[in-house]
Short mmCIF file of C-alpha atoms in Angstrom, two decimals:
data_model
loop_
_atom_site.label_atom_id
_atom_site.label_comp_id
_atom_site.label_asym_id
_atom_site.label_seq_id
_atom_site.Cartn_x
_atom_site.Cartn_y
_atom_site.Cartn_z
CA ALA A 1 -14.04 11.59 1.29
CA GLN A 2 -11.95 9.68 -1.20
CA SER A 3 -12.24 6.33 -2.96
CA VAL A 4 -10.85 4.31 -5.67
CA THR A 5 -12.48 1.71 -7.90
CA GLN A 6 -10.49 -0.59 -10.05
CA LEU A 7 -12.36 -2.22 -12.67
CA GLY A 8 -11.37 -5.96 -13.24
CA SER A 9 -9.80 -7.77 -10.58
CA HIS A 10 -7.96 -10.08 -13.10
CA VAL A 11 -6.51 -8.91 -16.41
CA SER A 12 -4.79 -11.30 -18.89
CA VAL A 13 -2.83 -10.17 -21.89
CA SER A 14 -0.40 -11.84 -24.32
CA GLU A 15 3.17 -11.01 -24.23
CA GLY A 16 3.73 -8.03 -26.51
CA ALA A 17 0.24 -6.91 -26.16
CA LEU A 18 -1.16 -3.60 -24.84
CA VAL A 19 -1.76 -3.43 -21.04
CA LEU A 20 -4.63 -1.42 -19.84
CA LEU A 21 -5.61 -1.31 -16.16
CA ARG A 22 -8.49 0.83 -15.25
CA CYS A 23 -8.93 3.05 -12.08
CA ASN A 24 -11.54 5.58 -11.30
CA TYR A 25 -11.33 7.77 -8.23
CA SER A 26 -13.70 9.88 -6.10
CA SER A 27 -12.31 12.95 -4.23
CA SER A 28 -13.79 16.17 -2.97
CA VAL A 29 -10.68 18.13 -3.72
CA PRO A 30 -7.94 17.86 -6.33
CA PRO A 31 -6.33 14.50 -5.83
CA TYR A 32 -2.92 13.02 -5.90
CA LEU A 33 -3.08 9.75 -7.75
CA PHE A 34 -0.68 6.81 -7.78
CA TRP A 35 -0.03 3.33 -9.12
CA TYR A 36 1.83 0.80 -7.01
CA VAL A 37 2.85 -2.63 -8.01
CA GLN A 38 3.27 -5.58 -5.90
CA TYR A 39 5.30 -8.71 -6.97
CA PRO A 40 4.60 -11.98 -5.16
CA ASN A 41 5.68 -11.94 -1.48
CA GLN A 42 6.94 -8.51 -1.76
CA GLY A 43 5.90 -5.04 -0.59
CA LEU A 44 4.36 -2.45 -2.62
CA GLN A 45 6.49 -0.34 -5.02
CA LEU A 46 5.64 2.93 -6.48
CA LEU A 47 5.11 2.83 -10.27
CA LEU A 48 4.12 6.45 -10.97
CA LYS A 49 2.31 9.33 -9.40
CA TYR A 50 0.26 12.44 -10.56
CA THR A 51 0.45 15.34 -8.40
CA SER A 52 -1.16 18.20 -10.58
CA ALA A 53 1.57 18.65 -13.03
CA ALA A 54 1.57 17.02 -16.35
CA THR A 55 -1.69 15.02 -16.92
CA LEU A 56 0.31 12.19 -18.67
CA VAL A 57 2.61 10.59 -16.32
CA LYS A 58 5.50 8.28 -17.06
CA GLY A 59 6.69 5.75 -14.64
CA ILE A 60 9.13 2.89 -14.36
CA ASN A 61 9.34 -0.10 -16.57
CA GLY A 62 7.65 1.58 -19.45
CA PHE A 63 4.28 2.31 -17.81
CA GLU A 64 2.40 5.47 -18.15
CA ALA A 65 -0.97 6.85 -16.85
CA GLU A 66 -3.18 9.75 -17.84
CA PHE A 67 -5.18 11.81 -15.47
CA LYS A 68 -8.60 12.72 -16.97
CA LYS A 69 -10.50 14.91 -14.71
CA SER A 70 -13.58 14.88 -16.80
CA GLU A 71 -13.80 11.05 -16.51
CA THR A 72 -12.31 10.94 -12.93
CA SER A 73 -9.97 8.32 -14.33
CA PHE A 74 -6.28 7.38 -14.00
CA HIS A 75 -5.79 4.35 -16.29
CA LEU A 76 -2.59 2.78 -16.37
CA THR A 77 -1.09 1.44 -19.68
CA LYS A 78 1.84 -0.08 -21.27
CA PRO A 79 2.30 -0.55 -24.98
CA SER A 80 3.91 -3.98 -25.03
CA ALA A 81 3.54 -6.32 -21.97
CA HIS A 82 6.54 -8.29 -20.75
CA MET A 83 6.45 -11.48 -18.73
CA SER A 84 8.07 -9.77 -15.93
CA ASP A 85 5.03 -7.45 -15.56
CA ALA A 86 3.04 -10.06 -14.02
CA ALA A 87 2.08 -8.75 -10.65
CA GLU A 88 -0.76 -7.08 -8.73
CA TYR A 89 -1.33 -3.51 -9.49
CA PHE A 90 -2.97 -0.97 -7.04
CA CYS A 91 -4.31 2.40 -7.74
CA ALA A 92 -4.36 4.82 -4.88
CA VAL A 93 -5.72 8.38 -4.20
CA ALA A 94 -4.55 10.85 -1.68
CA SER A 95 -6.17 14.28 -0.98
CA GLY A 96 -6.11 16.92 1.63
CA SER A 97 -2.82 16.58 3.42
CA ALA A 98 -1.86 13.92 0.86
CA ARG A 99 -0.44 11.68 3.50
CA GLN A 100 -3.18 9.21 3.79
CA LEU A 101 -3.55 6.84 0.79
CA THR A 102 -6.68 5.02 -0.10
CA PHE A 103 -5.99 2.07 -2.14
CA GLY A 104 -8.17 0.21 -4.62
CA SER A 105 -8.84 -3.53 -4.30
CA GLY A 106 -6.08 -4.28 -6.93
CA THR A 107 -5.86 -5.81 -10.31
CA GLN A 108 -3.89 -8.98 -10.88
CA LEU A 109 -1.95 -8.97 -14.30
CA THR A 110 -1.31 -12.21 -15.82
CA VAL A 111 0.98 -12.13 -18.99
CA LEU A 112 0.58 -15.15 -21.34
CA PRO A 113 3.52 -16.37 -23.48
CA GLU B 1 20.36 2.70 1.28
CA ALA B 2 18.31 0.07 3.25
CA GLY B 3 14.61 -0.16 2.77
CA VAL B 4 11.81 -0.67 5.17
CA VAL B 5 12.49 -3.84 7.31
CA GLN B 6 9.93 -5.83 8.79
CA SER B 7 9.92 -9.08 10.86
CA PRO B 8 8.95 -11.69 11.14
CA ARG B 9 8.05 -12.47 7.44
CA TYR B 10 5.73 -15.25 8.44
CA LYS B 11 3.84 -16.14 11.65
CA ILE B 12 1.39 -18.95 12.42
CA ILE B 13 -0.36 -18.91 15.70
CA GLU B 14 -3.35 -20.33 17.24
CA LYS B 15 -6.37 -18.06 18.01
CA LYS B 16 -6.31 -16.23 21.34
CA GLN B 17 -2.41 -16.10 21.32
CA PRO B 18 -0.49 -12.87 21.19
CA VAL B 19 1.55 -11.77 18.21
CA ALA B 20 3.92 -8.78 17.58
CA PHE B 21 5.36 -7.41 14.46
CA TRP B 22 8.37 -5.26 14.19
CA CYS B 23 9.34 -2.38 11.69
CA ASN B 24 12.44 -0.42 11.07
CA PRO B 25 11.71 2.52 8.65
CA ILE B 26 14.12 4.16 6.14
CA SER B 27 16.52 6.33 8.05
CA GLY B 28 15.34 9.88 8.20
CA HIS B 29 11.73 9.01 7.45
CA ASN B 30 9.64 10.55 10.35
CA THR B 31 6.33 9.18 9.16
CA LEU B 32 5.39 5.66 9.72
CA TYR B 33 2.41 3.67 8.70
CA TRP B 34 0.91 0.13 9.68
CA TYR B 35 -1.32 -1.15 6.90
CA ARG B 36 -3.24 -4.47 6.96
CA GLN B 37 -3.76 -6.18 3.51
CA ASN B 38 -6.49 -9.06 3.55
CA LEU B 39 -6.26 -11.49 0.75
CA GLY B 40 -7.45 -10.11 -2.55
CA GLN B 41 -7.80 -6.58 -1.31
CA GLY B 42 -5.69 -3.41 -1.19
CA PRO B 43 -3.93 -2.29 2.07
CA GLU B 44 -5.93 -0.59 4.69
CA LEU B 45 -4.42 2.06 7.15
CA LEU B 46 -4.25 0.93 10.69
CA ILE B 47 -2.25 3.68 12.10
CA ARG B 48 0.06 6.47 11.21
CA TYR B 49 2.83 7.97 13.24
CA GLU B 50 4.62 11.39 13.01
CA ASN B 51 7.65 10.87 15.00
CA GLU B 52 6.58 9.25 18.22
CA GLU B 53 2.93 10.59 18.07
CA ALA B 54 0.14 8.51 16.64
CA VAL B 55 -1.70 11.17 14.50
CA ASP B 56 -4.30 8.76 12.88
CA ASP B 57 -5.41 5.48 14.66
CA SER B 58 -8.98 5.75 13.80
CA GLN B 59 -8.87 2.28 12.07
CA LEU B 60 -6.93 0.50 14.77
CA PRO B 61 -9.18 -1.92 16.63
CA LYS B 62 -8.10 -0.78 20.00
CA ASP B 63 -9.60 -3.52 22.00
CA ARG B 64 -6.99 -5.96 20.76
CA PHE B 65 -4.49 -4.05 18.74
CA SER B 66 -1.71 -1.82 20.12
CA ALA B 67 1.21 -0.05 18.50
CA GLU B 68 4.12 1.93 19.74
CA ARG B 69 6.99 3.85 18.10
CA LEU B 70 9.42 4.48 20.83
CA LYS B 71 12.09 7.27 20.13
CA GLY B 72 10.50 7.85 16.82
CA VAL B 73 12.26 5.16 14.89
CA ASP B 74 11.32 1.55 15.14
CA SER B 75 7.74 0.50 15.77
CA THR B 76 5.94 -2.46 16.95
CA LEU B 77 2.38 -3.66 16.39
CA LYS B 78 0.74 -6.13 18.75
CA ILE B 79 -2.33 -8.14 18.56
CA GLN B 80 -3.61 -9.76 21.74
CA PRO B 81 -5.59 -11.81 21.67
CA ALA B 82 -5.60 -12.83 18.02
CA GLU B 83 -8.80 -13.85 16.22
CA LEU B 84 -9.17 -15.89 13.11
CA GLY B 85 -10.06 -12.78 11.07
CA ASP B 86 -6.75 -11.20 11.75
CA SER B 87 -5.21 -13.43 9.34
CA ALA B 88 -3.68 -11.06 6.74
CA VAL B 89 -0.38 -9.43 5.70
CA TYR B 90 0.68 -6.58 7.91
CA LEU B 91 2.55 -3.94 5.96
CA CYS B 92 4.80 -1.22 7.30
CA ALA B 93 5.67 1.87 5.46
CA SER B 94 7.49 5.12 5.82
CA SER B 95 7.77 8.40 4.21
CA LEU B 96 9.44 11.84 4.61
CA THR B 97 7.65 14.20 6.92
CA ASN B 98 6.29 17.27 5.20
CA THR B 99 6.05 15.58 1.91
CA ASN B 100 2.91 16.25 -0.19
CA THR B 101 3.75 13.64 -2.79
CA GLY B 102 2.13 10.84 -0.73
CA GLU B 103 4.94 8.47 -1.85
CA LEU B 104 5.26 5.64 0.69
CA PHE B 105 8.07 3.09 0.86
CA PHE B 106 6.79 -0.26 1.94
CA GLY B 107 8.40 -3.21 3.70
CA GLU B 108 7.89 -6.83 2.53
CA GLY B 109 5.14 -7.33 5.04
CA SER B 110 4.49 -9.95 7.86
CA ARG B 111 2.05 -12.64 6.92
CA LEU B 112 0.00 -13.64 9.76
CA THR B 113 -1.92 -16.98 9.85
CA VAL B 114 -4.27 -17.54 12.73
CA LEU B 115 -5.41 -21.16 13.25
#
């Protein structure tokens, strides 16, 4: 069984501030981990993924995430928030055949001017 | 390259009415998924196809939901009759077969409102 917990359904940061979105996972086998972003009225778009290579993963738009097995975490960060980063972010885990993603409940990021 | 195309984008119906959603995946993607996303929640898998075969439909409410993927390309998802609790966004996604990266490409979704 696999699951994902995203801590904080809403996160607000000021423009230029650090973005930190938290994700913890549960998986009985080594997982693949993903962050997806969803802009209003759009489908989900892959931001970055961890597939057992480097533990620090860089994605699009300046985001990165670090896989920490000891903490079962895959938190998403960005050093400096931009207004265009305002969106909903979903962490997801896949294990076994890696073809079925289980999504977290999402974190809505608001960027304040 | 065209992305995953879904229609309609929005649909409002009264309860007990039927509704159907259509999805055209990315060319060459043999795996197709239907997800349901309730307000404030993450997507939940309804059904996954490998070509024409439904290989995982354990979460599909089969008493009122049905899906098909004829010829292994386009797919339709039908609800009959719709209930108030079916109001959600229905997302279609596709991926390459035999990929172990789990990267899915999503359409913009079909937002269903049941009155």
